[in-house]
Amino acid sequence: MRIGPITLASPVVLAPMAGVTNVAFRTLCRELEQARVGTVSGLYVCEMVTARALVERHPVTMHMTTFSADETPRSLQLYTVDPATTYAAVKMIADDGLADHVDMNFGCPVPKVTRRGGGAALPYKRQLFGQIVAAAVRGTEGTDIPVTVKYRIGIDDDHHTHLEAGRIAESEGAAAVALHARTAAQRYSGTADWEQIARLKQHVQTIPVLGNGDIFEANDALTMMAVTGCDGVVIGRGCLGRPWLFAELSAAFTGSPAPTPPNLGEVADIIRRHGQLLSEHFAQTIVTRLARERFGGKTDRDQVRLDKAIDRQCHRS
């Protein structure tokens, strides 16, 4: 799959997740893919940063844009609500060489954001949405940095905007669009409506359409692409607690044998590695909390074992 000049051997994108897809987690996913199937084939997107904070060079925001030395392509997602700040932020990314790809966040469903017309509610304001996408694309002029757009079906079942948003993004120069097949009102509940991804794919003809929602294993990704005709998949919550999922996805898309899932001892090793990476990126005081959040969803007995492994690693660091 191609996104502008970027060619991906596997049509898989790690969804930017606030507080999750920092350099430590992205490195862990990439290392596991390399170790288990011998590839680093997808696109691993940095957690979302706000355009205004980036322009103001807020220290916390600048720290969030950290990439490892061997990370390529470097992908950064922006949250923004106005064209002027969007242009300034993207031009800064281009001028300072901060990233190789810029993704625009129009999918945040949090009520305090959507009530103010931002996040998943912004595509409802079609003119403003188009102006923001155009400003981002204009900010990359003279470079080969592609701009992509991620959004939802709409505000709620009575206000679907995804087809028109796809047309606008395509016409304003976006290199790809990604649809989380839920409305803002759904947040993360219910079932993703893959039929809307299929409709968007029929509506947007000249750029890749990626699907997002309810992909928890490799077969889910293959099924989504077969059913909807989309060009690639975006993986969010499905990789939480399973950062080796990208190795399984790479094997599925290349037709290679599926790697054997890690046993409990190997999972403990993965957690220790995550703790090391987190300690390199964050203050030690929050390593335990972050690691536990990433590896949630285990049984109580397994969680106790994993917590003890994390604590031992943190006390050794």
C-alpha positions as a printed Julia matrix, in Angstrom:
317×3 Matrix{Float64}:
   0.0     0.0    0.0
   1.18    3.49  -0.84
   0.42    6.65   1.12
   1.81    9.41  -1.04
   5.48    8.53  -1.57
   5.51    6.09   1.36
   5.3     2.42   0.42
   4.22   -0.02   3.12
   4.95   -3.72   2.7
   1.97   -4.45   4.96
  -1.26   -2.38   4.75
  -1.36   -1.98   8.52
  -1.31    1.23  10.57
  -0.99    1.52  14.33
  -3.7     3.98  15.34
  -2.46    6.99  17.26
  -3.76    6.64  20.82
  -3.25    9.37  23.39
  -1.02    8.21  26.2
  -0.38    4.9   24.46
   1.54    5.11  21.19
   4.59    6.87  22.55
   8.07    5.96  21.34
   8.34    3.16  23.93
   5.22    1.33  22.76
   5.97    1.87  19.06
   9.5     0.55  19.54
   8.15   -2.49  21.37
   5.69   -3.28  18.55
   8.37   -2.82  15.89
  10.89   -4.97  17.77
   8.35   -7.75  18.19
   7.44   -7.7   14.52
  11.12   -7.82  13.56
  11.93  -10.62  16.0
   8.92  -12.79  15.21
   8.56  -12.47  11.43
  11.67  -10.57  10.3
   9.89   -7.44   9.05
   8.94   -3.93  10.09
   6.32   -3.47   7.46
   3.52   -1.17   8.61
   3.12    2.41   9.77
   3.46    3.15  13.48
   1.88    6.49  14.33
   2.92    8.7   17.23
   0.3     9.65  19.82
  -1.77   12.72  19.01
  -0.4    16.19  19.77
  -2.28   19.48  19.55
  -1.27   21.84  16.79
  -1.26   24.9   19.06
   0.98   23.3   21.68
   3.34   22.15  18.94
   3.59   25.65  17.45
   4.26   27.03  20.92
   6.93   24.34  21.38
   5.47   23.27  24.7
   8.1    21.0   26.34
   5.65   18.16  27.08
   4.35   18.23  23.51
   7.84   18.27  22.04
   8.7    15.27  24.22
   5.65   13.45  22.86
   7.03   13.81  19.32
  10.12   11.74  20.16
  11.07    9.08  17.6
  13.76    6.42  17.9
  16.85    6.84  15.76
  15.95    3.93  13.46
  12.22    4.67  13.22
  11.09    5.2    9.66
   8.79    6.46   8.39
   8.14    8.82  11.3
   4.41    9.44  11.59
   2.82   12.2   13.68
  -0.85   12.93  14.33
  -2.22   16.44  14.91
  -5.38   17.56  16.66
  -6.47   20.95  15.39
  -9.55   23.14  15.03
  -8.48   26.07  12.85
  -6.67   26.48   9.51
  -4.08   29.06  10.58
  -2.69   27.01  13.45
  -2.86   23.89  11.31
  -0.74   25.5    8.62
   1.8    26.8   11.15
   2.09   23.4   12.85
   2.48   21.38   9.65
   4.95   23.87   8.19
   6.96   23.61  11.4
   6.94   19.82  11.09
   8.17   20.13   7.5
  10.75   22.86   8.13
  12.2    21.22  11.25
  12.1    17.7    9.83
  10.0    16.43  12.73
   8.14   13.72  10.78
   7.76   12.03   7.4
   3.95   11.77   7.54
   1.22   13.88   9.12
  -2.17   12.47  10.1
  -5.09   14.73  11.04
  -7.33   13.72  13.94
 -11.05   14.22  13.37
 -12.1    11.13  15.28
 -11.96   12.05  18.96
 -15.42   11.22  20.43
 -14.92   12.71  23.91
 -17.97   14.87  24.7
 -15.98   17.8   26.08
 -14.24   17.97  22.67
 -17.24   17.35  20.41
 -19.49   19.77  22.34
 -17.1    22.52  21.28
 -17.23   21.39  17.67
 -13.85   19.66  17.64
 -12.73   16.09  17.08
 -15.38   13.84  15.54
 -17.84   16.75  15.34
 -15.66   18.94  13.14
 -16.39   17.25   9.76
 -20.01   18.35  10.23
 -18.69   21.86   9.53
 -17.82   20.97   5.97
 -16.28   24.28   4.95
 -14.05   24.47   8.03
 -13.07   20.82   7.62
 -11.99   21.44   4.04
 -10.06   24.57   5.01
  -8.15   22.7    7.71
  -7.21   19.81   5.4
  -6.16   22.28   2.7
  -4.05   24.23   5.23
  -2.26   21.06   6.3
  -1.5    20.09   2.71
  -0.3    23.61   1.97
   2.04   23.39   4.95
   3.9    20.5    3.31
   4.51   22.28   0.0
   8.0    21.67  -1.33
   8.3    18.38   0.58
   7.18   14.8    0.03
   5.32   14.61   3.37
   1.84   13.13   2.83
  -1.15   14.32   4.84
  -3.84   11.83   5.8
  -7.17   12.22   7.6
  -8.78    9.95  10.23
 -12.4    10.45  11.23
 -15.66    8.73  12.19
 -18.97    8.02  10.49
 -20.44   11.16  12.01
 -21.78   12.69  15.18
 -24.6    10.18  15.61
 -26.91    7.99  13.51
 -28.85   11.04  12.35
 -25.78   12.98  11.26
 -23.49   10.91   9.03
 -20.69   12.94   7.44
 -18.14   10.33   6.37
 -18.9    10.25   2.65
 -18.8    14.0    2.21
 -15.72   14.25   4.44
 -13.98   11.68   2.27
 -14.8    13.63  -0.88
 -13.58   16.89   0.68
 -10.34   15.37   1.99
  -9.66   13.8   -1.4
 -10.29   17.07  -3.26
  -8.11   19.1   -0.86
  -5.07   16.9   -1.4
  -5.13   14.29   1.37
  -3.06   11.23   0.51
  -5.42    8.77   2.26
  -8.44    8.66   4.55
  -9.14    6.32   7.45
 -12.61    5.67   8.83
 -13.37    4.47  12.33
 -16.67    2.81  11.61
 -18.51    4.18  14.62
 -20.22    7.49  15.35
 -19.0     9.89  18.0
 -22.09    9.05  20.06
 -21.07    5.37  20.11
 -17.57    6.19  21.29
 -16.19    2.6   21.54
 -19.42    0.74  22.28
 -21.44   -1.56  20.1
 -20.16   -3.0   16.84
 -18.23   -1.15  14.15
 -20.33   -0.71  10.99
 -18.01   -2.05   8.33
 -20.63   -1.41   5.66
 -19.86    2.3    6.0
 -16.21    1.58   5.17
 -17.37   -0.18   2.01
 -19.55    2.81   1.11
 -16.64    5.2    1.65
 -14.4     3.05  -0.53
 -16.95    3.3   -3.34
 -17.2     7.06  -2.82
 -13.47    7.88  -2.7
 -11.76    6.73  -5.88
  -8.27    8.23  -6.15
  -6.65    7.73  -2.73
  -6.44    4.78  -0.32
  -9.28    4.17   2.13
  -8.36    2.49   5.41
 -10.77    0.83   7.81
 -10.73    0.94  11.59
 -12.88   -0.75  14.22
 -13.17   -4.2   15.8
  -9.89   -5.66  14.55
  -8.55   -7.82  17.36
  -6.7   -10.53  15.42
  -5.13  -11.02  12.01
  -8.18  -12.75  10.54
 -10.32   -9.74  11.43
  -8.09   -7.54   9.26
  -8.24   -9.95   6.33
 -12.01  -10.17   6.67
 -12.46   -6.4    6.81
 -10.47   -5.91   3.62
 -12.31   -8.71   1.84
 -15.76   -7.5    2.9
 -15.28   -3.76   2.43
 -12.66   -3.56  -0.32
 -10.64   -1.11   1.76
  -6.95   -0.68   1.03
  -5.61   -1.1    4.54
  -6.48   -1.38   8.2
  -5.88    0.76  11.28
  -5.32   -1.07  14.56
  -6.21    0.63  17.83
  -7.5    -1.11  20.95
  -6.89   -4.53  19.41
  -3.17   -4.3   20.13
  -3.5    -3.22  23.77
  -2.06   -6.07  25.77
  -1.0    -7.74  22.51
   1.81   -5.69  20.94
   2.86   -8.8   19.01
  -0.33   -8.46  16.94
   1.59   -6.58  14.24
   3.83   -9.6   13.69
   0.73  -11.73  13.2
  -0.74   -9.18  10.8
   2.46   -9.0    8.77
   2.54  -12.79   8.45
  -1.13  -12.88   7.42
  -0.71  -10.27   4.7
   2.48  -11.82   3.29
   1.19  -15.37   3.43
   3.91  -16.42   5.87
   3.36  -18.93   8.68
   1.71  -17.33  11.68
   4.12  -16.86  14.58
   3.38  -18.85  17.72
   1.7   -16.69  20.36
   4.0   -15.93  23.3
   3.64  -17.99  26.46
   3.36  -16.39  29.88
   7.1   -16.34  30.42
   7.63  -14.64  27.07
   4.9   -12.14  27.89
   6.75  -11.32  31.12
   9.91  -10.75  29.06
   7.96   -8.44  26.75
   6.67   -6.49  29.73
  10.19   -6.15  31.14
  11.33   -4.79  27.79
   8.43   -2.37  27.76
   9.4    -1.24  31.24
  12.95   -0.58  30.06
  11.72    1.44  27.11
   9.31    3.4   29.27
  12.02    4.16  31.81
  14.15    5.58  29.01
  11.33    7.86  27.89
   9.5     8.74  31.11
  10.26    9.45  34.74
  10.49    6.21  36.72
   7.5     7.12  38.9
   4.97    6.47  36.14
   6.51    3.39  34.51
   4.45    0.9   36.52
   1.11    2.61  35.82
   1.75    2.91  32.08
   2.91   -0.68  31.69
  -0.12   -2.01  33.54
  -2.46    0.0   31.35
  -0.91   -1.42  28.18
  -1.2    -5.03  29.35
  -4.71   -4.96  30.8
  -7.38   -7.52  30.1
  -5.67  -10.58  31.6
  -7.23  -12.94  34.13
  -6.83  -11.96  37.77
  -4.2   -14.64  38.36
  -2.22  -13.67  35.27
  -2.52   -9.99  36.13
  -1.02  -10.58  39.59
   1.92  -12.39  38.0
   2.4    -9.64  35.44
   2.15   -6.91  38.09
   4.84   -8.62  40.14
   7.07   -8.87  37.05
   6.59   -5.18  36.33
   7.34   -4.22  39.94
  10.5    -6.33  40.01
  11.72   -4.72  36.79
  10.94   -1.2   37.99
  12.74   -1.78  41.3
  15.8    -3.05  39.42
  15.89   -0.02  37.08
